[in-house]
Amino acid sequence: MLARHFGRKADSIRNFSAPCRACAFSHLPYPVVTRDEQIQYFQWGLIPYWTRDPRDTVTIRNQTVNARAETIFEHASFRVPVRRRRCLVPVSGFYGWRHERDRKIPLFVSLKDRPLFSLAGIFDSWHCPQGGGLAMTFSIVTTEANPFMRRIDNANCRMPVILDPDGEQRWLSPELTDAQIAELLKPYPDRTMRSEPVPCDFVYGAGILMPA
């Protein structure tokens, strides 16, 4: 499905099995689309290329599962990837938390007209200085919530950057200026968004749903 939708090959991910629900803080491999002809598996939670001490990577990755659009060009972890290493994170939907008094209620958010869509991502490659090999990791870019998402993520009023089909192609273009990149980092129109409750045993702190 992913290969056909994005016009890519899936040879490099045939032997992997991604979870149907991906939790940000599990840092499991997840399929992403870059300018490469192959769909690849990267791990959620970006490790900047300049990281020196492997002991710091877990803390860093927990802090970089998301990249705020408002500060992405200045943030030390993101300012190089956003200009040079952009990717698409394909999803069927994502999870948001609504706060009501002392409860947090999980809701699954999807699009009415697009069963498969892309979140704007950035990635980096990190070589472990102690011989641990190469790690390919990514962050999802977030922006201010639209009116629909403000009712769901009512504590932080944030949402991932959702790209329309034209925006998907532009996001991967290596020729974009900072201004053109920033133009894509806007809240998605809420008219085609929908939400539904998820089971009460849902335990993912933040997640996205893997497309079938």
Short mmCIF file of C-alpha atoms in Angstrom, two decimals:
data_model
loop_
_atom_site.label_atom_id
_atom_site.label_comp_id
_atom_site.label_asym_id
_atom_site.label_seq_id
_atom_site.Cartn_x
_atom_site.Cartn_y
_atom_site.Cartn_z
CA MET A 1 0.00 0.00 0.00
CA LEU A 2 2.71 2.51 0.96
CA ALA A 3 4.86 1.72 -2.06
CA ARG A 4 1.95 2.18 -4.44
CA HIS A 5 0.69 5.34 -2.77
CA PHE A 6 4.06 7.11 -2.72
CA GLY A 7 5.55 5.65 -5.89
CA ARG A 8 8.41 4.05 -3.97
CA LYS A 9 9.92 0.62 -3.57
CA ALA A 10 9.50 -1.36 -0.36
CA ASP A 11 12.36 -3.87 -0.71
CA SER A 12 14.24 -2.56 2.31
CA ILE A 13 11.28 -2.94 4.71
CA ARG A 14 9.89 -6.32 3.65
CA ASN A 15 11.44 -8.13 6.60
CA PHE A 16 10.24 -5.62 9.20
CA SER A 17 6.95 -5.61 11.03
CA ALA A 18 5.88 -2.26 12.43
CA PRO A 19 3.30 -2.08 15.24
CA CYS A 20 -0.20 -1.04 14.24
CA ARG A 21 -0.01 1.58 17.00
CA ALA A 22 3.25 3.42 17.39
CA CYS A 23 4.07 5.07 20.70
CA ALA A 24 6.44 8.00 20.50
CA PHE A 25 8.45 6.98 23.55
CA SER A 26 8.95 3.36 22.56
CA HIS A 27 11.26 4.58 19.75
CA LEU A 28 10.38 1.60 17.57
CA PRO A 29 11.13 1.56 13.82
CA TYR A 30 8.47 3.18 11.66
CA PRO A 31 8.24 3.52 7.86
CA VAL A 32 9.07 6.93 6.46
CA VAL A 33 9.30 8.34 2.95
CA THR A 34 12.30 10.41 1.85
CA ARG A 35 13.64 11.35 -1.57
CA ASP A 36 15.18 7.87 -1.71
CA GLU A 37 13.44 5.39 -4.04
CA GLN A 38 13.02 3.00 -1.09
CA ILE A 39 10.65 3.36 1.84
CA GLN A 40 12.79 3.05 4.95
CA TYR A 41 12.36 2.31 8.63
CA PHE A 42 13.58 5.06 10.98
CA GLN A 43 13.12 5.28 14.74
CA TRP A 44 10.89 7.93 16.29
CA GLY A 45 12.85 10.40 18.41
CA LEU A 46 15.62 12.27 16.61
CA ILE A 47 19.25 11.87 17.65
CA PRO A 48 21.19 14.88 16.29
CA TYR A 49 24.26 14.02 14.24
CA TRP A 50 26.48 15.94 16.65
CA THR A 51 25.58 13.85 19.74
CA ARG A 52 28.76 12.52 21.32
CA ASP A 53 27.85 10.46 24.39
CA PRO A 54 25.64 7.41 23.68
CA ARG A 55 24.37 7.62 27.25
CA ASP A 56 22.59 10.84 26.33
CA THR A 57 20.59 9.39 23.45
CA VAL A 58 17.55 8.14 25.40
CA THR A 59 17.04 11.50 27.10
CA ILE A 60 17.57 13.37 23.84
CA ARG A 61 15.13 11.18 21.91
CA ASN A 62 12.40 11.64 24.50
CA GLN A 63 12.80 15.39 23.98
CA THR A 64 12.78 15.26 20.17
CA VAL A 65 9.77 13.11 19.26
CA ASN A 66 8.20 16.39 18.13
CA ALA A 67 9.71 19.53 16.64
CA ARG A 68 7.85 22.81 17.11
CA ALA A 69 7.35 24.68 13.84
CA GLU A 70 7.72 28.03 15.57
CA THR A 71 11.30 27.36 16.69
CA ILE A 72 12.46 24.68 14.26
CA PHE A 73 14.92 26.92 12.37
CA GLU A 74 16.69 27.95 15.58
CA HIS A 75 16.62 24.72 17.60
CA ALA A 76 20.06 23.09 17.64
CA SER A 77 18.63 19.60 17.04
CA PHE A 78 16.35 20.59 14.17
CA ARG A 79 17.82 23.51 12.22
CA VAL A 80 19.96 21.34 9.93
CA PRO A 81 17.42 18.51 9.37
CA VAL A 82 14.56 20.87 8.52
CA ARG A 83 16.65 22.42 5.76
CA ARG A 84 18.28 19.26 4.41
CA ARG A 85 16.57 16.10 5.68
CA ARG A 86 12.79 16.25 5.42
CA CYS A 87 10.58 13.17 5.27
CA LEU A 88 6.95 12.08 5.19
CA VAL A 89 5.49 10.04 8.05
CA PRO A 90 2.53 8.08 6.59
CA VAL A 91 -0.38 7.48 8.95
CA SER A 92 -3.99 6.42 9.07
CA GLY A 93 -4.47 8.80 11.97
CA PHE A 94 -3.01 9.98 15.25
CA TYR A 95 -3.99 10.20 18.90
CA GLY A 96 -4.81 13.26 20.95
CA TRP A 97 -5.66 13.74 24.61
CA ARG A 98 -8.51 15.88 25.89
CA HIS A 99 -8.24 17.00 29.50
CA GLU A 100 -11.46 17.01 31.53
CA ARG A 101 -10.97 17.87 35.19
CA ASP A 102 -8.76 15.07 36.55
CA ARG A 103 -9.08 12.81 33.49
CA LYS A 104 -7.23 12.53 30.19
CA ILE A 105 -9.44 11.13 27.44
CA PRO A 106 -7.70 9.64 24.36
CA LEU A 107 -9.23 10.32 20.94
CA PHE A 108 -8.25 8.98 17.54
CA VAL A 109 -8.06 11.68 14.86
CA SER A 110 -8.27 10.94 11.15
CA LEU A 111 -9.32 12.58 7.88
CA LYS A 112 -12.70 11.91 6.27
CA ASP A 113 -11.43 12.07 2.70
CA ARG A 114 -7.93 10.58 3.03
CA PRO A 115 -7.55 7.11 4.62
CA LEU A 116 -3.79 7.49 4.27
CA PHE A 117 -2.04 10.83 4.72
CA SER A 118 1.35 12.24 5.69
CA LEU A 119 2.70 14.14 8.65
CA ALA A 120 5.68 16.42 8.09
CA GLY A 121 8.82 14.85 9.47
CA ILE A 122 12.53 15.60 9.68
CA PHE A 123 15.29 13.05 10.15
CA ASP A 124 18.96 12.71 10.99
CA SER A 125 21.68 10.07 10.90
CA TRP A 126 23.87 9.44 13.93
CA HIS A 127 27.04 7.36 14.05
CA CYS A 128 27.71 5.89 17.48
CA PRO A 129 31.30 6.86 18.37
CA GLN A 130 31.71 3.61 20.29
CA GLY A 131 31.11 1.42 17.27
CA GLY A 132 27.37 0.90 17.68
CA GLY A 133 26.60 1.55 14.04
CA LEU A 134 24.31 4.03 12.31
CA ALA A 135 20.96 5.19 13.75
CA MET A 136 18.37 6.80 11.49
CA THR A 137 15.83 8.73 13.55
CA PHE A 138 13.03 11.23 12.96
CA SER A 139 10.81 13.85 14.58
CA ILE A 140 7.28 14.90 13.67
CA VAL A 141 6.75 18.63 13.19
CA THR A 142 3.93 20.18 15.20
CA THR A 143 2.16 23.51 14.90
CA GLU A 144 -0.60 25.42 16.65
CA ALA A 145 -3.92 23.60 16.74
CA ASN A 146 -6.79 24.49 14.43
CA PRO A 147 -10.23 24.99 16.05
CA PHE A 148 -11.06 21.30 15.77
CA MET A 149 -7.83 20.20 17.45
CA ARG A 150 -8.10 22.84 20.16
CA ARG A 151 -11.16 20.97 21.40
CA ILE A 152 -9.14 17.75 21.56
CA ASP A 153 -5.66 18.84 22.66
CA ASN A 154 -7.18 21.44 24.94
CA ALA A 155 -4.20 21.53 27.32
CA ASN A 156 -1.41 22.25 24.84
CA CYS A 157 -3.39 23.29 21.73
CA ARG A 158 -0.96 21.58 19.37
CA MET A 159 -1.31 19.31 16.35
CA PRO A 160 1.03 17.58 13.91
CA VAL A 161 1.63 19.26 10.58
CA ILE A 162 -0.58 17.41 8.08
CA LEU A 163 0.46 17.77 4.45
CA ASP A 164 -1.99 17.78 1.56
CA PRO A 165 -0.96 15.78 -1.55
CA ASP A 166 0.70 18.78 -3.17
CA GLY A 167 2.40 19.63 0.09
CA GLU A 168 3.83 16.10 0.31
CA GLN A 169 5.73 16.61 -2.91
CA ARG A 170 6.87 20.10 -1.99
CA TRP A 171 8.04 19.01 1.47
CA LEU A 172 10.50 16.57 -0.08
CA SER A 173 11.88 19.08 -2.56
CA PRO A 174 15.54 19.91 -1.83
CA GLU A 175 15.18 23.37 -3.36
CA LEU A 176 12.91 24.96 -0.76
CA THR A 177 13.92 28.16 0.98
CA ASP A 178 13.27 28.74 4.67
CA ALA A 179 10.23 30.82 3.79
CA GLN A 180 8.83 28.09 1.54
CA ILE A 181 9.37 25.48 4.24
CA ALA A 182 7.66 27.67 6.84
CA GLU A 183 4.69 28.15 4.52
CA LEU A 184 3.98 24.41 4.75
CA LEU A 185 4.07 24.35 8.54
CA LYS A 186 0.50 25.56 9.01
CA PRO A 187 -2.53 24.04 10.78
CA TYR A 188 -4.49 21.73 8.50
CA PRO A 189 -8.04 22.86 7.60
CA ASP A 190 -10.40 21.25 10.08
CA ARG A 191 -13.41 20.72 7.81
CA THR A 192 -12.39 17.16 6.87
CA MET A 193 -11.06 16.08 10.28
CA ARG A 194 -12.91 13.72 12.58
CA SER A 195 -12.31 12.04 15.92
CA GLU A 196 -13.55 9.00 17.76
CA PRO A 197 -13.00 7.64 21.27
CA VAL A 198 -10.56 4.80 21.81
CA PRO A 199 -10.76 1.95 24.38
CA CYS A 200 -10.33 2.91 27.98
CA ASP A 201 -7.29 0.63 28.30
CA PHE A 202 -5.40 2.74 25.79
CA VAL A 203 -1.99 3.46 27.32
CA TYR A 204 0.02 5.20 24.60
CA GLY A 205 1.33 8.57 25.73
CA ALA A 206 1.47 9.78 22.15
CA GLY A 207 0.94 7.74 19.07
CA ILE A 208 0.21 7.34 15.41
CA LEU A 209 -1.60 4.56 13.64
CA MET A 210 0.37 2.53 11.12
CA PRO A 211 -1.39 2.33 7.76
CA ALA A 212 -2.40 -1.19 6.81
#
